[in-house]
PDB file of C-alpha atoms in Angstrom:
ATOM      1  CA  MET Y   7     -42.237 151.852 120.752  1.00 53.00           C
ATOM      2  CA  GLU Y   8     -41.281 148.193 121.045  1.00 65.00           C
ATOM      3  CA  ARG Y   9     -37.933 147.800 119.239  1.00 78.00           C
ATOM      4  CA  CYS Y  10     -37.010 144.130 119.492  1.00 88.00           C
ATOM      5  CA  SER Y  11     -38.873 140.897 120.246  1.00 95.00           C
ATOM      6  CA  ALA Y  12     -37.922 137.227 120.295  1.00 96.00           C
ATOM      7  CA  TYR Y  13     -40.248 134.239 120.441  1.00 97.00           C
ATOM      8  CA  VAL Y  14     -39.752 130.497 120.478  1.00 97.00           C
ATOM      9  CA  ILE Y  15     -42.226 129.006 117.995  1.00 97.00           C
ATOM     10  CA  VAL Y  16     -43.237 125.414 118.707  1.00 96.00           C
ATOM     11  CA  SER Y  17     -44.540 124.006 115.433  1.00 95.00           C
ATOM     12  CA  GLU Y  18     -45.422 120.651 114.010  1.00 91.00           C
ATOM     13  CA  GLY Y  19     -42.975 120.022 111.195  1.00 88.00           C
ATOM     14  CA  SER Y  20     -40.533 120.856 108.465  1.00 90.00           C
ATOM     15  CA  SER Y  21     -42.902 123.139 106.516  1.00 93.00           C
ATOM     16  CA  GLU Y  22     -43.277 125.583 109.380  1.00 94.00           C
ATOM     17  CA  ARG Y  23     -39.570 125.362 110.191  1.00 94.00           C
ATOM     18  CA  ALA Y  24     -38.637 126.126 106.564  1.00 95.00           C
ATOM     19  CA  TYR Y  25     -40.922 129.185 106.609  1.00 97.00           C
ATOM     20  CA  ILE Y  26     -39.507 130.507 109.879  1.00 97.00           C
ATOM     21  CA  GLN Y  27     -35.927 129.948 108.752  1.00 96.00           C
ATOM     22  CA  GLN Y  28     -36.507 131.861 105.512  1.00 97.00           C
ATOM     23  CA  LEU Y  29     -38.342 134.613 107.387  1.00 98.00           C
ATOM     24  CA  ARG Y  30     -35.437 134.944 109.852  1.00 97.00           C
ATOM     25  CA  SER Y  31     -32.994 135.256 106.967  1.00 96.00           C
ATOM     26  CA  PHE Y  32     -35.154 137.856 105.218  1.00 97.00           C
ATOM     27  CA  LEU Y  33     -35.585 139.957 108.364  1.00 96.00           C
ATOM     28  CA  ALA Y  34     -31.877 139.776 109.189  1.00 94.00           C
ATOM     29  CA  ASN Y  35     -30.646 140.683 105.717  1.00 94.00           C
ATOM     30  CA  LYS Y  36     -33.347 142.826 104.105  1.00 95.00           C
ATOM     31  CA  MET Y  37     -35.107 144.708 106.890  1.00 96.00           C
ATOM     32  CA  PRO Y  38     -34.051 147.438 109.368  1.00 94.00           C
ATOM     33  CA  VAL Y  39     -32.272 146.276 112.521  1.00 94.00           C
ATOM     34  CA  ALA Y  40     -32.769 147.264 116.137  1.00 92.00           C
ATOM     35  CA  ASP Y  41     -30.547 149.792 117.894  1.00 89.00           C
ATOM     36  CA  ASP Y  42     -28.092 147.066 118.881  1.00 88.00           C
ATOM     37  CA  PHE Y  43     -27.970 145.717 115.279  1.00 91.00           C
ATOM     38  CA  ARG Y  44     -30.060 142.634 116.025  1.00 91.00           C
ATOM     39  CA  SER Y  45     -33.124 141.669 114.020  1.00 95.00           C
ATOM     40  CA  ARG Y  46     -36.103 143.447 115.477  1.00 96.00           C
ATOM     41  CA  LEU Y  47     -38.143 140.228 115.336  1.00 97.00           C
ATOM     42  CA  ASP Y  48     -36.553 136.842 115.938  1.00 96.00           C
ATOM     43  CA  LEU Y  49     -38.625 133.674 115.721  1.00 97.00           C
ATOM     44  CA  ILE Y  50     -36.836 130.545 116.923  1.00 96.00           C
ATOM     45  CA  PRO Y  51     -38.312 127.324 115.478  1.00 95.00           C
ATOM     46  CA  LYS Y  52     -38.727 124.223 117.633  1.00 94.00           C
ATOM     47  CA  VAL Y  53     -40.568 121.334 115.995  1.00 92.00           C
ATOM     48  CA  THR Y  54     -42.353 118.435 117.680  1.00 89.00           C
ATOM     49  CA  ASN Y  55     -40.588 115.058 117.656  1.00 75.00           C
ATOM     50  CA  ASN Y  56     -37.849 116.402 115.314  1.00 69.00           C
ATOM     51  CA  GLY Y  57     -40.498 117.299 112.759  1.00 63.00           C
ATOM     52  CA  ALA Y  58     -41.910 113.796 112.460  1.00 61.00           C
ATOM     53  CA  GLY Y  59     -44.705 113.996 114.970  1.00 62.00           C
ATOM     54  CA  GLY Y  60     -47.170 116.481 113.594  1.00 84.00           C
ATOM     55  CA  GLY Y  61     -49.450 118.695 115.637  1.00 93.00           C
ATOM     56  CA  GLN Y  62     -51.027 116.147 117.958  1.00 94.00           C
ATOM     57  CA  PHE Y  63     -51.715 117.802 121.308  1.00 95.00           C
ATOM     58  CA  ALA Y  64     -49.603 115.397 123.377  1.00 94.00           C
ATOM     59  CA  LEU Y  65     -46.511 116.059 121.223  1.00 94.00           C
ATOM     60  CA  VAL Y  66     -47.101 119.811 121.245  1.00 95.00           C
ATOM     61  CA  GLN Y  67     -47.449 119.808 125.024  1.00 95.00           C
ATOM     62  CA  GLN Y  68     -44.286 117.716 125.427  1.00 93.00           C
ATOM     63  CA  THR Y  69     -42.267 120.022 123.174  1.00 94.00           C
ATOM     64  CA  TYR Y  70     -43.619 123.153 124.830  1.00 95.00           C
ATOM     65  CA  ARG Y  71     -42.679 121.912 128.306  1.00 95.00           C
ATOM     66  CA  LYS Y  72     -39.202 120.928 127.126  1.00 95.00           C
ATOM     67  CA  CYS Y  73     -38.673 124.397 125.627  1.00 95.00           C
ATOM     68  CA  ARG Y  74     -39.964 126.116 128.766  1.00 96.00           C
ATOM     69  CA  LYS Y  75     -37.643 124.053 130.961  1.00 96.00           C
ATOM     70  CA  ALA Y  76     -34.656 125.012 128.797  1.00 96.00           C
ATOM     71  CA  ASP Y  77     -35.610 128.709 128.606  1.00 95.00           C
ATOM     72  CA  LYS Y  78     -37.548 130.337 131.436  1.00 95.00           C
ATOM     73  CA  ARG Y  79     -37.763 133.818 129.917  1.00 95.00           C
ATOM     74  CA  THR Y  80     -38.397 133.862 126.156  1.00 97.00           C
ATOM     75  CA  PRO Y  81     -42.090 133.828 125.228  1.00 97.00           C
ATOM     76  CA  ILE Y  82     -43.148 130.540 123.633  1.00 97.00           C
ATOM     77  CA  MET Y  83     -45.907 130.400 121.031  1.00 97.00           C
ATOM     78  CA  VAL Y  84     -47.478 127.307 119.448  1.00 97.00           C
ATOM     79  CA  TRP Y  85     -48.160 127.233 115.694  1.00 97.00           C
ATOM     80  CA  VAL Y  86     -50.080 124.209 114.409  1.00 96.00           C
ATOM     81  CA  ASP Y  87     -52.764 123.329 111.874  1.00 95.00           C
ATOM     82  CA  ALA Y  88     -56.361 123.696 113.013  1.00 95.00           C
ATOM     83  CA  ASP Y  89     -57.784 120.773 111.020  1.00 94.00           C
ATOM     84  CA  ILE Y  90     -56.992 117.998 113.508  1.00 94.00           C
ATOM     85  CA  TYR Y  91     -58.486 120.098 116.320  1.00 95.00           C
ATOM     86  CA  VAL Y  92     -61.790 121.050 114.677  1.00 93.00           C
ATOM     87  CA  ARG Y  93     -62.610 118.185 112.304  1.00 92.00           C
ATOM     88  CA  ASN Y  94     -63.378 115.649 115.069  1.00 89.00           C
ATOM     89  CA  GLU Y  95     -63.086 112.571 112.862  1.00 92.00           C
ATOM     90  CA  GLY Y  96     -62.170 109.645 115.054  1.00 93.00           C
ATOM     91  CA  VAL Y  97     -60.684 109.174 118.508  1.00 95.00           C
ATOM     92  CA  VAL Y  98     -57.370 110.988 117.918  1.00 93.00           C
ATOM     93  CA  GLU Y  99     -58.920 114.223 116.642  1.00 95.00           C
ATOM     94  CA  GLU Y 100     -61.567 114.160 119.357  1.00 96.00           C
ATOM     95  CA  ARG Y 101     -58.790 113.723 121.925  1.00 96.00           C
ATOM     96  CA  ASN Y 102     -56.890 116.684 120.459  1.00 96.00           C
ATOM     97  CA  ALA Y 103     -59.946 118.924 120.759  1.00 95.00           C
ATOM     98  CA  LYS Y 104     -60.703 117.799 124.313  1.00 96.00           C
ATOM     99  CA  SER Y 105     -57.079 118.153 125.442  1.00 97.00           C
ATOM    100  CA  TYR Y 106     -56.771 121.602 123.897  1.00 96.00           C
ATOM    101  CA  ALA Y 107     -59.958 122.765 125.618  1.00 95.00           C
ATOM    102  CA  GLY Y 108     -58.358 121.819 128.955  1.00 95.00           C
ATOM    103  CA  LYS Y 109     -54.789 122.867 128.128  1.00 93.00           C
ATOM    104  CA  LYS Y 110     -54.305 124.937 131.326  1.00 90.00           C
ATOM    105  CA  SER Y 111     -50.708 126.290 131.346  1.00 90.00           C
ATOM    106  CA  LEU Y 112     -50.171 126.229 127.582  1.00 95.00           C
ATOM    107  CA  PRO Y 113     -50.882 129.438 125.640  1.00 95.00           C
ATOM    108  CA  ASP Y 114     -53.672 129.697 123.096  1.00 96.00           C
ATOM    109  CA  PHE Y 115     -52.435 128.055 119.899  1.00 97.00           C
ATOM    110  CA  LEU Y 116     -51.702 130.178 116.843  1.00 97.00           C
ATOM    111  CA  PHE Y 117     -53.497 128.061 114.275  1.00 96.00           C
ATOM    112  CA  SER Y 118     -52.988 127.887 110.546  1.00 93.00           C
ATOM    113  CA  VAL Y 119     -56.501 127.940 109.145  1.00 88.00           C
ATOM    114  CA  MET Y 120     -56.963 125.111 108.363  1.00 94.00           C
ATOM    115  CA  ASN Y 121     -53.493 123.940 107.348  1.00 95.00           C
ATOM    116  CA  PHE Y 122     -50.069 125.284 106.401  1.00 96.00           C
ATOM    117  CA  GLU Y 123     -50.985 125.663 102.728  1.00 97.00           C
ATOM    118  CA  ASP Y 124     -53.870 127.955 103.688  1.00 96.00           C
ATOM    119  CA  PHE Y 125     -51.318 130.166 105.424  1.00 97.00           C
ATOM    120  CA  LEU Y 126     -49.045 130.182 102.367  1.00 98.00           C
ATOM    121  CA  ALA Y 127     -51.952 131.198 100.130  1.00 98.00           C
ATOM    122  CA  LEU Y 128     -52.258 134.475 102.018  1.00 98.00           C
ATOM    123  CA  HIS Y 129     -48.924 135.488 100.453  1.00 98.00           C
ATOM    124  CA  PHE Y 130     -50.154 135.117  96.854  1.00 98.00           C
ATOM    125  CA  ASP Y 131     -50.899 137.987  94.482  1.00 98.00           C
ATOM    126  CA  ASP Y 132     -54.548 139.005  94.516  1.00 98.00           C
ATOM    127  CA  ASP Y 133     -55.686 137.138  91.393  1.00 98.00           C
ATOM    128  CA  ILE Y 134     -54.061 133.851  92.454  1.00 98.00           C
ATOM    129  CA  PHE Y 135     -55.323 134.328  96.004  1.00 98.00           C
ATOM    130  CA  GLU Y 136     -58.855 134.677  94.633  1.00 98.00           C
ATOM    131  CA  LYS Y 137     -58.495 131.345  92.827  1.00 98.00           C
ATOM    132  CA  TRP Y 138     -57.439 129.755  96.108  1.00 97.00           C
ATOM    133  CA  TYR Y 139     -60.407 131.339  97.901  1.00 97.00           C
ATOM    134  CA  GLU Y 140     -62.874 130.137  95.279  1.00 97.00           C
ATOM    135  CA  ALA Y 141     -61.422 126.611  95.367  1.00 97.00           C
ATOM    136  CA  PHE Y 142     -61.570 126.150  99.133  1.00 95.00           C
ATOM    137  CA  SER Y 143     -64.242 128.399 100.572  1.00 92.00           C
ATOM    138  CA  PRO Y 144     -66.489 127.719 102.317  1.00 90.00           C
ATOM    139  CA  GLN Y 145     -66.514 123.912 102.439  1.00 92.00           C
ATOM    140  CA  HIS Y 146     -62.861 123.455 103.509  1.00 94.00           C
ATOM    141  CA  PHE Y 147     -63.392 125.844 106.425  1.00 92.00           C
ATOM    142  CA  LYS Y 148     -66.541 124.104 107.602  1.00 90.00           C
ATOM    143  CA  VAL Y 149     -65.125 120.565 107.323  1.00 92.00           C
ATOM    144  CA  PRO Y 150     -61.352 120.714 106.707  1.00 95.00           C
ATOM    145  CA  MET Y 151     -60.169 118.594 103.790  1.00 95.00           C
ATOM    146  CA  HIS Y 152     -57.634 115.828 104.279  1.00 94.00           C
ATOM    147  CA  GLY Y 153     -54.287 116.212 102.544  1.00 92.00           C
ATOM    148  CA  SER Y 154     -55.176 113.735  99.800  1.00 94.00           C
ATOM    149  CA  GLN Y 155     -58.088 116.014  98.815  1.00 95.00           C
ATOM    150  CA  HIS Y 156     -56.476 119.336  99.499  1.00 95.00           C
ATOM    151  CA  MET Y 157     -52.995 118.989  98.042  1.00 96.00           C
ATOM    152  CA  PRO Y 158     -53.823 118.343  94.337  1.00 97.00           C
ATOM    153  CA  ILE Y 159     -55.938 121.508  94.245  1.00 97.00           C
ATOM    154  CA  PHE Y 160     -53.356 123.604  96.061  1.00 98.00           C
ATOM    155  CA  VAL Y 161     -50.468 122.316  93.937  1.00 97.00           C
ATOM    156  CA  LYS Y 162     -52.305 123.407  90.796  1.00 97.00           C
ATOM    157  CA  ILE Y 163     -52.886 126.900  92.185  1.00 98.00           C
ATOM    158  CA  TRP Y 164     -49.290 127.091  93.400  1.00 98.00           C
ATOM    159  CA  GLN Y 165     -48.095 126.364  89.886  1.00 97.00           C
ATOM    160  CA  GLU Y 166     -49.591 129.652  88.718  1.00 97.00           C
ATOM    161  CA  HIS Y 167     -47.602 131.391  91.436  1.00 97.00           C
ATOM    162  CA  ALA Y 168     -44.501 129.411  90.429  1.00 96.00           C
ATOM    163  CA  ASN Y 169     -44.841 130.336  86.760  1.00 96.00           C
ATOM    164  CA  ARG Y 170     -45.145 134.019  87.608  1.00 95.00           C
ATOM    165  CA  ASN Y 171     -42.220 134.024  90.027  1.00 94.00           C
ATOM    166  CA  SER Y 172     -39.923 131.501  88.294  1.00 94.00           C
ATOM    167  CA  CYS Y 173     -39.857 129.151  91.252  1.00 94.00           C
ATOM    168  CA  LYS Y 174     -40.170 125.405  91.526  1.00 93.00           C
ATOM    169  CA  PRO Y 175     -43.335 123.307  92.011  1.00 94.00           C
ATOM    170  CA  TYR Y 176     -44.707 123.015  95.519  1.00 95.00           C
ATOM    171  CA  SER Y 177     -43.192 120.367  97.758  1.00 92.00           C
ATOM    172  CA  LYS Y 178     -44.369 119.966 101.335  1.00 90.00           C
ATOM    173  CA  GLY Y 179     -41.586 120.675 103.794  1.00 89.00           C
ATOM    174  CA  ASP Y 180     -39.778 122.959 101.366  1.00 92.00           C
ATOM    175  CA  LEU Y 181     -40.091 126.629 100.484  1.00 95.00           C
ATOM    176  CA  PRO Y 182     -38.576 128.143  97.333  1.00 94.00           C
ATOM    177  CA  SER Y 183     -35.880 130.739  97.882  1.00 93.00           C
ATOM    178  CA  GLY Y 184     -37.322 134.218  97.792  1.00 94.00           C
ATOM    179  CA  PHE Y 185     -40.885 133.237  98.672  1.00 97.00           C
ATOM    180  CA  ILE Y 186     -40.778 135.712 101.539  1.00 97.00           C
ATOM    181  CA  SER Y 187     -40.284 139.257 100.329  1.00 96.00           C
ATOM    182  CA  LEU Y 188     -41.569 142.734 101.066  1.00 96.00           C
ATOM    183  CA  HIS Y 189     -44.133 142.145  98.325  1.00 96.00           C
ATOM    184  CA  SER Y 190     -45.396 138.795  99.672  1.00 97.00           C
ATOM    185  CA  LEU Y 191     -45.569 140.136 103.231  1.00 97.00           C
ATOM    186  CA  LYS Y 192     -47.688 143.057 102.026  1.00 96.00           C
ATOM    187  CA  ASN Y 193     -49.939 140.506 100.311  1.00 97.00           C
ATOM    188  CA  LEU Y 194     -50.210 138.673 103.638  1.00 97.00           C
ATOM    189  CA  MET Y 195     -51.100 141.875 105.459  1.00 96.00           C
ATOM    190  CA  ARG Y 196     -53.747 142.808 102.928  1.00 95.00           C
ATOM    191  CA  HIS Y 197     -55.375 139.390 102.754  1.00 97.00           C
ATOM    192  CA  ILE Y 198     -55.735 138.873 106.494  1.00 95.00           C
ATOM    193  CA  SER Y 199     -57.575 142.199 106.584  1.00 93.00           C
ATOM    194  CA  ASP Y 200     -60.107 140.900 104.041  1.00 95.00           C
ATOM    195  CA  PRO Y 201     -63.481 140.580 105.857  1.00 95.00           C
ATOM    196  CA  ARG Y 202     -64.080 137.236 104.117  1.00 94.00           C
ATOM    197  CA  ILE Y 203     -60.833 135.853 105.546  1.00 93.00           C
ATOM    198  CA  ILE Y 204     -61.484 137.240 109.011  1.00 93.00           C
ATOM    199  CA  ALA Y 205     -64.819 135.412 108.953  1.00 92.00           C
ATOM    200  CA  LEU Y 206     -63.079 132.164 107.988  1.00 89.00           C
ATOM    201  CA  PHE Y 207     -60.490 132.634 110.739  1.00 90.00           C
ATOM    202  CA  ARG Y 208     -63.137 133.201 113.392  1.00 89.00           C
ATOM    203  CA  ALA Y 209     -65.481 130.406 112.312  1.00 85.00           C
ATOM    204  CA  ASN Y 210     -63.552 127.612 114.035  1.00 79.00           C
ATOM    205  CA  THR Y 211     -60.568 129.324 115.637  1.00 82.00           C
ATOM    206  CA  PRO Y 212     -61.768 132.224 117.798  1.00 84.00           C
ATOM    207  CA  THR Y 213     -58.257 133.053 119.022  1.00 90.00           C
ATOM    208  CA  GLU Y 214     -55.504 134.824 117.085  1.00 94.00           C
ATOM    209  CA  THR Y 215     -54.055 132.899 114.141  1.00 96.00           C
ATOM    210  CA  PHE Y 216     -50.353 132.677 113.344  1.00 97.00           C
ATOM    211  CA  ALA Y 217     -50.865 134.977 110.353  1.00 97.00           C
ATOM    212  CA  GLU Y 218     -52.458 137.624 112.563  1.00 96.00           C
ATOM    213  CA  PHE Y 219     -49.727 137.276 115.192  1.00 97.00           C
ATOM    214  CA  LEU Y 220     -46.982 137.591 112.582  1.00 98.00           C
ATOM    215  CA  VAL Y 221     -48.522 140.603 110.857  1.00 96.00           C
ATOM    216  CA  SER Y 222     -49.114 142.437 114.140  1.00 95.00           C
ATOM    217  CA  LYS Y 223     -45.439 142.004 115.083  1.00 96.00           C
ATOM    218  CA  ILE Y 224     -44.092 142.981 111.669  1.00 95.00           C
ATOM    219  CA  ARG Y 225     -46.316 146.066 111.416  1.00 93.00           C
ATOM    220  CA  THR Y 226     -45.139 147.219 114.851  1.00 92.00           C
ATOM    221  CA  LEU Y 227     -41.447 146.364 114.609  1.00 95.00           C
ATOM    222  CA  TYR Y 228     -40.920 147.269 110.944  1.00 94.00           C
ATOM    223  CA  ALA Y 229     -43.096 150.329 110.596  1.00 92.00           C
ATOM    224  CA  GLU Y 230     -40.805 152.022 108.046  1.00 92.00           C
ATOM    225  CA  PRO Y 231     -40.980 149.465 105.195  1.00 92.00           C
ATOM    226  CA  PHE Y 232     -44.738 149.114 105.676  1.00 88.00           C
ATOM    227  CA  ALA Y 233     -45.545 152.792 106.186  1.00 85.00           C
ATOM    228  CA  ASP Y 234     -47.685 152.916 103.042  1.00 76.00           C
ATOM    229  CA  PHE Y 235     -49.736 149.931 104.198  1.00 71.00           C
ATOM    230  CA  ASN Y 236     -50.052 151.188 107.790  1.00 62.00           C
ATOM    231  CA  ASN Y 237     -51.082 154.677 106.644  1.00 62.00           C
ATOM    232  CA  LYS Y 238     -53.697 153.218 104.313  1.00 64.00           C
ATOM    233  CA  GLN Y 239     -55.110 151.085 107.134  1.00 61.00           C
ATOM    234  CA  GLU Y 240     -55.260 154.110 109.438  1.00 53.00           C
ATOM    235  CA  GLY Y 241     -57.033 156.077 106.722  1.00 52.00           C
ATOM    236  CA  GLN Y 242     -59.643 153.352 106.320  1.00 57.00           C
ATOM    237  CA  LEU Y 243     -60.263 153.253 110.065  1.00 44.00           C
ATOM    238  CA  HIS Y 244     -60.741 157.027 110.337  1.00 46.00           C
ATOM    239  CA  GLY Y 245     -62.110 157.765 106.865  1.00 52.00           C
TER     240      GLY Y 245
END
């Protein structure tokens, strides 16, 4: 069995970097280690234009090439929002879609569907997750909302999560301490297996999403803490 994996993650900003940094800390301090005492999964964040550039294709490509030049061996994955690649509103978004379709040497992007907050919602408890689903599906996944439309709704839903978990209000680019836990990762695993969510993932982003990539690695590399979840999934497949 695969025992240890490292990936450079090219992402578009401080939100993704904050998530990866907290995940690295959680995996290093709370989860089993590999035989040589390293974290079994190590994600190394590299943001475009020092986090100020966003997920525009040209900046992603530039950052990817810079990372590949500096490191010839470590696999490099790209994690960006899908909205500016599928919405096709205006010249910039159309250019992103066209450039991505002809990306050549770059790997398939691991999209957040449709934005980073959608990815965070997968970590919520079931009842709060359902409120998110009802608020955003299906319109947001057919025509992704802009931040000015999306954020007020998400912030309100987040507040229910914050009240339950005694954490602070949502602020883009920040992630409350303790957001990532064994509990929230099991929520993530369960919600990406929801047929409704799989359908939303596949509607505009036929390749693997970042959530799916992350869960596949965690389930493989940290089988012990997630044995109950993995056994349940196996039972459903063969039941």
